[in-house]
Coordinates of C-alpha atoms in Angstrom, one line a residue:
M291 CA 0.0 0.0 0.0
A292 CA 1.4 3.4 -1.0
I293 CA 2.5 5.8 1.8
N294 CA 1.0 9.2 1.1
T295 CA 1.7 10.8 4.5
I296 CA 4.3 10.7 7.2
D297 CA 3.3 11.3 10.8
A298 CA 5.5 12.7 13.6
A299 CA 6.4 9.2 14.9
L300 CA 7.8 8.2 11.5
V301 CA 9.5 11.6 11.0
Q302 CA 11.4 10.9 14.3
K303 CA 12.5 7.4 13.1
M304 CA 13.5 8.7 9.7
F305 CA 15.6 11.6 11.1
L306 CA 17.4 9.2 13.5
A307 CA 18.1 6.8 10.7
G308 CA 19.5 9.5 8.5
A309 CA 21.7 10.7 11.4
K310 CA 23.0 7.2 12.1
N311 CA 23.7 6.6 8.4
L312 CA 25.8 9.7 8.2
E313 CA 27.7 8.8 11.4
S314 CA 28.5 5.4 10.0
K315 CA 30.0 6.9 6.8
K316 CA 31.7 10.0 8.3
E317 CA 35.3 8.8 7.6
W318 CA 34.4 8.1 4.0
I319 CA 33.1 11.6 3.6
N320 CA 36.2 13.0 5.4
D321 CA 38.3 11.3 2.7
L322 CA 36.4 13.3 0.0
N323 CA 38.0 16.6 1.0
V324 CA 40.0 18.0 -2.0
F325 CA 43.3 18.7 -0.2
P326 CA 44.4 15.5 1.6
V327 CA 45.6 17.3 4.6
P328 CA 45.0 16.1 8.2
D329 CA 42.4 18.8 8.8
G330 CA 39.9 17.5 6.3
D331 CA 36.8 16.9 8.4
T332 CA 33.6 17.5 6.6
G333 CA 32.1 14.2 7.6
T334 CA 33.0 14.8 11.2
N335 CA 31.6 18.3 11.3
M336 CA 28.3 17.2 9.7
T337 CA 28.0 14.2 12.0
M338 CA 28.6 16.3 15.1
T339 CA 25.9 18.7 13.9
I340 CA 23.2 16.1 13.2
M341 CA 24.0 13.9 16.1
S342 CA 23.5 16.8 18.5
A343 CA 20.0 17.1 17.0
A344 CA 19.5 13.3 17.0
K345 CA 20.2 13.2 20.8
E346 CA 17.4 15.7 21.4
V347 CA 15.1 13.9 18.9
S348 CA 15.6 10.5 20.5
A349 CA 14.7 11.8 23.9
I350 CA 11.2 12.7 22.8
A351 CA 8.7 10.1 24.1
N352 CA 5.6 11.6 22.4
P353 CA 6.7 13.2 19.1
T354 CA 4.8 16.0 17.5
M355 CA 5.8 18.0 14.5
E356 CA 6.3 21.0 16.8
N357 CA 8.5 19.3 19.4
L358 CA 10.5 17.5 16.7
A359 CA 11.1 20.7 14.8
K360 CA 12.4 22.4 18.0
A361 CA 14.6 19.5 18.8
I362 CA 16.0 19.2 15.2
S363 CA 16.5 23.0 14.8
G364 CA 17.8 23.6 18.3
G365 CA 19.9 20.5 18.5
S366 CA 21.6 21.1 15.2
L367 CA 22.4 24.6 16.3
R368 CA 24.1 23.3 19.4
G369 CA 26.2 20.8 17.4
A370 CA 27.0 23.0 14.3
R371 CA 30.7 22.9 13.6
G372 CA 32.7 24.0 10.5
N373 CA 31.2 25.4 7.3
S374 CA 29.6 22.1 6.4
G375 CA 28.0 21.7 9.8
V376 CA 26.7 25.3 9.8
I377 CA 25.1 24.9 6.3
L378 CA 23.5 21.6 7.4
S379 CA 22.1 23.2 10.5
Q380 CA 20.7 26.0 8.3
L381 CA 19.1 23.5 5.9
L382 CA 17.5 21.8 8.9
R383 CA 16.4 25.1 10.4
G384 CA 14.6 26.1 7.2
F385 CA 13.0 22.7 6.7
T386 CA 11.7 22.5 10.3
K387 CA 10.2 26.0 10.1
E388 CA 7.9 24.7 7.4
M389 CA 7.4 21.4 9.1
T390 CA 6.2 22.9 12.3
N391 CA 3.0 24.0 10.6
C392 CA 2.2 20.5 9.2
R393 CA 0.0 17.9 10.9
C394 CA 1.7 15.3 8.6
I395 CA 4.3 15.4 5.9
T396 CA 3.1 15.0 2.3
V397 CA 5.0 15.3 -1.0
E398 CA 3.6 18.9 -1.3
A399 CA 4.9 19.7 2.2
I400 CA 8.3 18.2 1.3
A401 CA 8.4 20.6 -1.7
A402 CA 7.7 23.6 0.5
A403 CA 10.0 22.6 3.2
T404 CA 13.0 21.8 1.0
Q405 CA 12.5 25.1 -0.8
R406 CA 12.6 27.0 2.5
A407 CA 15.6 24.9 3.6
T408 CA 17.5 25.8 0.4
E409 CA 16.7 29.5 0.7
T410 CA 17.7 29.6 4.4
A411 CA 21.1 28.0 3.7
Y412 CA 21.9 30.2 0.7
K413 CA 21.2 33.3 2.8
A414 CA 23.5 32.1 5.5
V415 CA 26.5 32.0 3.1
M416 CA 28.0 35.3 2.1
K417 CA 29.3 34.1 -1.2
P418 CA 27.4 30.9 -2.2
K419 CA 29.5 28.7 -4.5
E420 CA 28.0 26.2 -6.9
G421 CA 29.3 22.7 -6.9
T422 CA 28.9 22.4 -3.2
I423 CA 26.3 21.1 -0.7
L424 CA 24.2 24.2 -1.6
T425 CA 23.9 23.0 -5.2
V426 CA 22.8 19.5 -4.1
A427 CA 20.2 21.1 -1.7
K428 CA 18.9 23.3 -4.6
G429 CA 18.6 20.2 -6.8
I430 CA 16.6 18.5 -4.1
S431 CA 14.1 21.3 -3.7
E432 CA 13.7 21.7 -7.5
K433 CA 13.0 18.0 -7.9
A434 CA 10.6 18.0 -4.9
A435 CA 8.6 20.9 -6.5
E436 CA 8.4 19.0 -9.7
L437 CA 7.2 15.8 -8.0
A438 CA 4.6 17.6 -5.9
A439 CA 2.5 18.1 -9.1
D440 CA 2.9 14.5 -10.2
T441 CA 2.6 12.1 -7.3
D442 CA 1.3 11.7 -3.7
N443 CA 3.4 8.6 -3.1
M444 CA 6.0 9.5 -0.5
E445 CA 8.2 6.4 -1.1
E446 CA 8.2 7.0 -4.8
A447 CA 8.9 10.8 -4.4
L448 CA 11.7 10.4 -1.8
L449 CA 13.5 7.8 -4.0
A450 CA 13.2 10.1 -7.0
I451 CA 14.6 13.0 -5.0
I452 CA 17.6 11.0 -3.8
E453 CA 18.3 9.7 -7.3
H454 CA 18.2 13.3 -8.6
A455 CA 20.4 14.5 -5.7
E456 CA 22.9 11.8 -6.6
A457 CA 22.8 13.0 -10.3
V458 CA 23.4 16.6 -9.2
L459 CA 26.2 15.5 -6.9
A460 CA 27.9 13.6 -9.7
K461 CA 28.0 16.9 -11.7
T462 CA 29.8 18.9 -8.9
P463 CA 33.3 18.1 -10.3
E464 CA 32.2 19.8 -13.5
M465 CA 31.3 22.9 -11.6
L466 CA 34.4 23.0 -9.5
P467 CA 37.6 22.0 -11.4
V468 CA 39.4 21.3 -8.2
L469 CA 37.0 18.5 -7.4
K470 CA 37.5 17.1 -10.9
E471 CA 41.2 17.0 -10.6
A472 CA 41.1 15.4 -7.2
G473 CA 38.7 12.8 -8.5
V474 CA 36.0 13.5 -5.9
V475 CA 32.5 14.8 -5.6
D476 CA 31.7 17.5 -3.1
S477 CA 32.0 16.1 0.4
G478 CA 29.2 18.2 1.9
G479 CA 26.8 17.2 -0.9
Q480 CA 27.7 13.6 -0.4
G481 CA 26.9 13.9 3.3
L482 CA 23.5 15.3 2.5
V483 CA 22.7 12.4 0.2
V484 CA 23.8 9.9 2.8
I485 CA 21.3 11.4 5.3
L486 CA 18.5 11.1 2.8
R487 CA 19.4 7.5 2.0
G488 CA 19.2 6.7 5.7
M489 CA 15.8 8.4 5.9
Y490 CA 14.5 6.4 2.9
D491 CA 15.7 3.2 4.5
A492 CA 13.6 4.0 7.5
L493 CA 10.6 4.9 5.4
T494 CA 10.7 1.6 3.5
G495 CA 11.4 -0.5 6.6
K496 CA 14.9 -1.5 5.6
V497 CA 16.2 0.0 8.8
T498 CA 14.4 -0.7 12.1
D499 CA 17.1 0.2 14.7
F500 CA 16.7 3.8 15.8
E501 CA 18.5 3.7 19.1
L502 CA 21.6 5.8 19.5
S503 CA 24.6 4.1 21.0
D504 CA 26.4 5.8 23.9
Q505 CA 29.1 7.1 21.5
Q506 CA 26.6 8.3 19.0
S507 CA 24.6 10.2 21.7
K508 CA 27.9 11.9 22.6
S509 CA 28.8 12.7 19.0
D510 CA 29.0 16.4 19.8
G511 CA 32.8 16.2 19.8
S512 CA 33.6 14.5 23.1
A513 CA 34.1 11.0 21.7
Y514 CA 35.5 11.5 18.2
V515 CA 39.1 10.7 17.3
S516 CA 40.6 11.5 13.9
G517 CA 43.8 11.8 12.0
N518 CA 47.3 10.4 12.2
K519 CA 48.5 12.7 14.9
A520 CA 47.8 13.4 18.5
A521 CA 47.6 17.1 17.6
I522 CA 44.4 16.4 15.7
D523 CA 42.9 14.5 18.6
N524 CA 43.4 17.4 20.9
V525 CA 41.1 19.6 18.7
D526 CA 38.1 17.5 19.9
I527 CA 38.8 18.2 23.5
K528 CA 39.7 21.8 23.2
F529 CA 36.8 22.6 25.6
G530 CA 36.8 20.0 28.4
Y531 CA 33.5 20.7 30.2
C532 CA 30.1 19.8 28.9
T533 CA 27.9 22.5 30.6
E534 CA 24.2 22.5 30.6
F535 CA 21.6 24.6 32.5
I536 CA 18.2 26.3 32.2
I537 CA 17.7 30.0 32.7
M538 CA 14.4 31.0 34.4
L539 CA 14.0 34.4 32.7
E540 CA 13.5 37.5 34.8
R541 CA 13.9 40.0 32.0
E542 CA 13.1 40.3 28.3
F543 CA 15.0 37.8 26.1
S544 CA 14.6 39.3 22.6
S545 CA 16.2 37.8 19.5
E546 CA 18.9 40.5 19.7
T547 CA 19.6 39.5 23.4
E548 CA 19.6 35.8 22.4
N549 CA 22.1 36.4 19.6
A550 CA 24.4 38.4 21.9
F551 CA 24.2 35.6 24.5
K552 CA 25.0 32.9 21.8
E553 CA 27.9 35.0 20.7
Y554 CA 29.3 35.2 24.2
L555 CA 29.0 31.4 24.6
S556 CA 30.8 31.0 21.3
S557 CA 33.7 33.1 22.7
I558 CA 34.2 30.6 25.6
G559 CA 33.3 27.3 23.9
D560 CA 31.6 25.4 21.2
S561 CA 28.8 22.8 20.6
I562 CA 26.4 25.5 21.6
V563 CA 22.6 25.3 21.8
C564 CA 20.4 28.1 23.2
V565 CA 16.8 27.4 22.8
S566 CA 14.2 29.9 24.1
L567 CA 10.9 28.5 25.1
D568 CA 8.5 31.1 26.6
D569 CA 10.0 32.0 30.0
I570 CA 12.9 29.6 30.0
V571 CA 16.1 29.2 28.0
K572 CA 17.8 25.8 27.6
V573 CA 21.5 26.1 27.3
H574 CA 24.3 23.7 26.3
V575 CA 28.0 24.6 25.8
H576 CA 31.4 22.9 25.8
T577 CA 33.8 25.2 27.6
N578 CA 36.9 25.2 29.7
H579 CA 35.3 27.8 32.1
P580 CA 31.7 26.8 33.1
G581 CA 31.6 29.6 35.6
Q582 CA 31.8 32.2 32.9
A583 CA 28.8 30.7 31.2
F584 CA 26.8 30.7 34.5
E585 CA 27.9 34.3 35.3
K586 CA 26.7 35.6 32.0
A587 CA 23.4 33.6 32.2
L588 CA 22.7 35.1 35.6
E589 CA 22.3 38.5 33.9
Y590 CA 19.0 37.2 32.5
G591 CA 17.5 35.2 35.4
Q592 CA 17.9 32.4 37.9
L593 CA 19.6 29.2 36.9
T594 CA 18.4 25.6 37.4
K595 CA 19.2 22.1 36.2
M596 CA 22.9 23.0 36.2
K597 CA 25.2 20.2 35.1
V598 CA 28.9 20.1 34.3
D599 CA 30.6 16.9 32.9
N600 CA 34.4 16.6 32.5
M601 CA 34.7 15.2 29.0
R602 CA 38.5 14.5 29.5
E603 CA 37.7 11.9 32.1
E604 CA 37.4 8.3 30.8
H605 CA 33.8 7.9 31.7
N606 CA 32.7 11.6 31.3
Q607 CA 31.7 11.6 35.0
K608 CA 30.3 14.6 36.9
V609 CA 33.1 16.5 38.6
V610 CA 31.7 19.9 39.5
A611 CA 29.1 20.4 42.2
Q612 CA 26.8 23.3 42.5
S613 CA 28.9 24.9 45.2
E614 CA 31.9 24.9 42.9
M615 CA 29.9 26.5 40.2
Q616 CA 28.9 29.3 42.4
A617 CA 32.5 29.7 43.5
A618 CA 33.5 30.0 39.9
I619 CA 30.8 32.6 39.3
A620 CA 31.9 34.6 42.3
A621 CA 35.6 34.5 41.2
Q622 CA 34.7 35.6 37.7
A623 CA 32.6 38.5 39.1
Q624 CA 35.5 39.6 41.3
K625 CA 37.9 39.4 38.4
K626 CA 35.5 41.5 36.3
N627 CA 35.3 44.1 39.0
E628 CA 39.0 44.3 39.3
S629 CA 39.6 44.5 35.5
S630 CA 37.1 47.4 35.2
K631 CA 39.5 49.6 37.3
I632 CA 42.3 49.3 34.7
P633 CA 42.7 52.5 32.7
N634 CA 42.3 52.5 28.9
K635 CA 45.2 52.6 26.6
K636 CA 45.2 53.9 23.0
Y637 CA 45.8 50.6 21.1
G638 CA 45.2 46.9 21.7
F639 CA 45.8 43.7 19.7
I640 CA 44.1 40.4 19.2
T641 CA 45.5 37.6 17.1
I642 CA 45.0 33.9 16.4
A643 CA 47.7 31.3 16.8
A644 CA 48.1 27.6 17.4
G645 CA 51.3 26.7 19.2
S646 CA 53.0 28.0 22.3
G647 CA 55.9 29.4 20.4
L648 CA 53.8 31.4 18.0
A649 CA 51.7 32.7 20.9
D650 CA 54.9 33.8 22.7
I651 CA 56.2 35.6 19.5
F652 CA 53.0 37.6 19.2
K653 CA 53.0 38.4 22.9
G654 CA 56.6 39.6 22.6
L655 CA 55.4 41.9 19.8
G656 CA 52.8 43.5 22.1
V657 CA 49.7 41.4 21.4
D658 CA 47.2 41.6 24.3
Q659 CA 45.1 38.5 23.6
V660 CA 46.2 35.4 21.7
I661 CA 43.2 33.2 20.9
E662 CA 44.2 29.6 20.4
G663 CA 43.1 28.4 16.9
G664 CA 44.0 28.3 13.3
Q665 CA 43.5 25.8 10.4
T666 CA 41.9 23.1 12.5
M667 CA 40.3 25.3 15.1
N668 CA 38.4 28.3 13.7
P669 CA 37.3 30.6 16.6
S670 CA 33.9 32.2 16.6
T671 CA 32.8 35.8 16.4
Q672 CA 32.2 35.8 20.1
D673 CA 35.8 34.6 20.7
F674 CA 36.9 37.9 19.3
L675 CA 34.3 39.8 21.3
N676 CA 35.3 38.1 24.5
A677 CA 39.0 38.9 23.8
A678 CA 38.2 42.5 23.0
D679 CA 36.2 42.8 26.3
K680 CA 39.4 41.9 28.2
I681 CA 41.4 44.7 26.5
H682 CA 41.1 48.2 27.9
A683 CA 41.9 50.1 24.7
D684 CA 40.0 52.5 22.4
V685 CA 41.2 50.9 19.2
I686 CA 41.9 47.2 18.9
Y687 CA 43.6 45.6 15.8
V688 CA 42.5 42.1 15.0
L689 CA 44.8 39.7 13.1
P690 CA 42.9 36.5 12.1
N691 CA 46.0 34.8 10.4
N692 CA 43.7 32.5 8.4
K693 CA 41.3 33.1 5.5
N694 CA 38.6 31.0 7.2
I695 CA 38.6 33.2 10.3
I696 CA 38.5 36.7 8.7
L697 CA 34.7 36.8 8.4
A698 CA 34.2 36.0 12.0
A699 CA 36.6 38.8 13.0
Q700 CA 34.8 41.3 10.7
Q701 CA 31.5 40.3 12.2
A702 CA 32.8 41.0 15.7
A703 CA 34.0 44.4 14.5
S704 CA 30.5 45.2 13.3
I705 CA 29.0 44.3 16.7
V706 CA 31.3 46.1 19.2
D707 CA 29.9 49.5 20.2
D708 CA 32.2 50.6 23.1
K709 CA 35.5 50.4 21.2
K710 CA 36.7 50.2 17.6
L711 CA 37.9 46.9 16.2
I712 CA 40.1 47.1 13.0
V713 CA 40.5 43.8 11.2
I714 CA 43.8 43.4 9.4
P715 CA 42.9 40.5 7.1
S716 CA 46.1 38.4 7.6
K717 CA 45.7 35.0 6.0
T718 CA 48.8 33.4 7.6
V719 CA 50.8 33.7 10.8
P720 CA 53.8 35.2 9.1
Q721 CA 51.6 37.9 7.6
G722 CA 50.3 38.6 11.1
I723 CA 53.8 38.8 12.5
S724 CA 54.8 41.2 9.7
A725 CA 51.8 43.4 10.4
M726 CA 52.7 43.6 14.1
I727 CA 56.3 44.5 13.3
N728 CA 55.1 47.4 11.1
F729 CA 52.9 48.9 13.8
E730 CA 54.1 52.1 15.5
E731 CA 52.5 53.6 18.6
S732 CA 53.1 57.2 17.4
R733 CA 51.0 56.9 14.2
S734 CA 47.3 57.5 14.0
S735 CA 45.0 54.4 13.9
K736 CA 44.3 55.0 10.2
D737 CA 47.9 55.3 9.3
N738 CA 48.8 52.2 11.3
E739 CA 46.0 50.3 9.5
S740 CA 47.5 51.4 6.1
F741 CA 51.0 50.3 7.1
M742 CA 49.9 47.0 8.5
L743 CA 47.8 46.2 5.3
D744 CA 50.9 47.0 3.2
A745 CA 52.9 44.7 5.3
L746 CA 50.7 41.8 4.3
K747 CA 51.6 42.2 0.7
S748 CA 55.3 41.9 1.3
V749 CA 55.1 38.4 2.8
A750 CA 54.9 35.1 1.0
T751 CA 54.0 32.1 3.2
G752 CA 54.7 28.3 2.9
Q753 CA 53.3 25.6 5.1
L754 CA 54.6 22.0 5.2
T755 CA 52.3 19.1 6.2
Y756 CA 51.5 15.6 5.2
A757 CA 48.9 13.9 3.0
V758 CA 46.3 11.6 4.4
R759 CA 45.2 10.0 1.2
D760 CA 46.1 9.5 -2.5
T761 CA 45.0 12.2 -5.0
T762 CA 46.1 14.5 -7.7
I763 CA 46.2 18.3 -7.3
E764 CA 47.4 20.8 -9.9
G765 CA 48.9 18.1 -11.9
K766 CA 50.9 16.7 -9.0
E767 CA 50.4 13.1 -7.9
I768 CA 50.1 12.7 -4.2
K769 CA 50.3 9.5 -2.2
N770 CA 49.1 8.9 1.4
G771 CA 51.9 10.0 3.7
D772 CA 53.6 12.3 1.2
I773 CA 55.0 15.6 2.4
M774 CA 53.2 18.6 0.9
G775 CA 54.3 22.2 0.6
L776 CA 51.4 24.6 0.4
G777 CA 51.9 28.2 -0.7
D778 CA 49.7 31.3 -0.8
V779 CA 48.0 30.1 -4.0
G780 CA 48.0 26.3 -3.5
L781 CA 50.2 23.3 -3.7
I782 CA 53.8 24.0 -4.7
A783 CA 55.9 21.0 -3.6
V784 CA 55.4 17.3 -3.0
G785 CA 58.0 14.8 -1.7
K786 CA 58.8 11.9 0.6
D787 CA 61.3 13.7 2.8
I788 CA 60.4 16.6 5.1
D789 CA 63.7 18.6 4.7
A790 CA 63.9 18.0 0.9
T791 CA 60.3 19.1 0.4
L792 CA 60.8 22.2 2.6
I793 CA 63.8 23.2 0.4
E794 CA 61.8 22.6 -2.8
M795 CA 59.0 24.7 -1.5
L796 CA 61.3 27.5 -0.6
E797 CA 62.9 27.4 -4.0
K798 CA 59.5 27.9 -5.6
M799 CA 58.7 30.7 -3.3
L800 CA 62.0 32.5 -3.9
E801 CA 61.5 32.2 -7.7
S802 CA 58.4 34.3 -7.3
N803 CA 60.1 36.7 -4.8
K804 CA 63.3 37.8 -6.5
E805 CA 63.8 40.7 -4.2
A806 CA 63.6 38.6 -1.0
E807 CA 66.0 39.4 1.8
L808 CA 64.7 37.3 4.7
I809 CA 63.6 33.8 5.3
S810 CA 61.8 33.0 8.6
V811 CA 61.3 29.4 9.6
Y812 CA 58.9 28.4 12.4
Y813 CA 59.1 24.7 13.4
G814 CA 56.1 22.8 14.7
E815 CA 55.6 20.4 17.6
D816 CA 56.6 17.3 15.6
I817 CA 60.0 18.8 14.8
T818 CA 62.9 18.9 17.3
K819 CA 65.1 21.9 17.6
A820 CA 68.1 19.9 16.3
Q821 CA 66.2 18.9 13.2
A822 CA 65.2 22.5 12.6
E823 CA 68.7 23.8 13.1
S824 CA 70.0 21.1 10.6
V825 CA 67.6 22.2 7.8
V826 CA 68.4 25.9 8.5
S827 CA 72.1 25.1 8.1
M828 CA 71.4 23.7 4.7
L829 CA 69.4 26.8 3.8
E830 CA 72.2 29.1 4.9
E831 CA 74.6 27.2 2.7
K832 CA 72.2 27.3 -0.2
Y833 CA 71.3 31.0 0.2
P834 CA 74.3 32.7 1.7
D835 CA 73.1 36.2 0.6
L836 CA 69.8 35.9 2.6
D837 CA 69.2 36.3 6.3
I838 CA 67.6 33.2 7.8
E839 CA 65.8 33.2 11.1
L840 CA 64.7 30.2 13.1
Q841 CA 61.9 30.3 15.6
M842 CA 60.0 27.6 17.6
G843 CA 56.4 27.8 16.6
G844 CA 55.1 24.7 18.3
Q845 CA 52.1 24.5 15.9
P846 CA 50.3 21.2 15.3
V847 CA 49.7 19.6 11.9
Y848 CA 52.2 21.7 10.1
Y849 CA 55.9 20.6 10.4
Y850 CA 57.1 24.1 9.3
L851 CA 55.7 27.5 8.5
V852 CA 58.1 29.6 6.5
S853 CA 57.9 33.2 5.2
V854 CA 59.9 35.0 2.5
E855 CA 60.0 38.8 2.5

């Protein structure tokens, strides 16, 4: 008998099945990333996003469209991580806004909901690019609209939508040449198709197990391990305390207030959910400082249902009692009162760096706040706002040092109202260092901005890391474990030996920078000082007319960062 409608109970099962299917295939999706570097994590990011929602969905005993929509939308917001995770959460947000108004799901409702999902996701991306998950989502909504006029059969319609989505996905390499050369389809689009396949299997009865395992229910980042290096593992436990509580509101909690609160939570942690329901707000955040979250929440009302789990402990047991939480709140309040007495200075600085050595270099150059992060750890807008709040200066320069972090910094600059944030759009750590060196206290803020921007143009950066799979990029064949040299415009060297590949990368960089006078080398946590000194000796012999400086960077993932200027 044909299935023409889907009730809330079946929606719950389908969503859980889709989430579990994605979780089971996350490593395969990770491997679809174009650059085979250790920080390719689309599958992980999407899994953390949907599993956070799945945890909420699975806890609903009596599902309705309304409570499912809230759980899916709010849960995915909490777990949203990385670009792919954010886009997935926006797709779910748009879909559930339409779903809330339905008594049951029909083909016509699917058409309306997928259309809204696509529109919501496209609006969330500043410069939408075709050949990505957005393109697949648009194909899904277009096919659903077409089917709504032809059939009422849900099973038939969903299968046709999936097949069309797979056809669109197969075309993504033609839309993005970099996908074609690497021999992969878009990883985010593949993740979306995997979710739909899981949902279809639940609809047709192929899948009947909808229970989440303990590890799946904790798939918000506390249980996942990835990559060849311990440095990658540490990313997932950057914030060690799973903090949950409910605010019993005593003042207005408008959308603007909610956004500001979410931004604050983002500054001290990740895996955030903030769901407002009438006169209460449910909050979840992973942070290293639970007391800061509680202190901020107390501005809006009383707290209840407070829970803090230490995710670094083997069994994720509870380690903080309510008295300790209140002590942390009091300590933070005292610290805030003391800091408010510090007089303002003219200029302040915020920068991003991963590695103790790099952090020390920036601090030595006068940076006030160094936010831990970089290629594998992209800080949020609120991370910048929180750092700015700690700096008593009228003008604060922000150095993102990564192209994927610039937008968050610029958004922070647009929000601050009690001081001025000037974003110097540095894309690499060496650019950020050069910008700081070119700052002078005696200049005006505008002149300093101009000099620092000019400094970015004088620096060429190279990064040395390792490949995690076989592929071909820019005509270069890469094998799993190969050493890769990445320049400002892409891949410039591939080899088997770290030192030899570093030298080849520098040769290419110097060919493009004939007037170069200085080479700076920053060695990472996987390189010893003796190894770094040895390779610098080779460089000094090879380039006797250039000044060569060696610094301990301590950065994860990348063996060396080098700059030529």
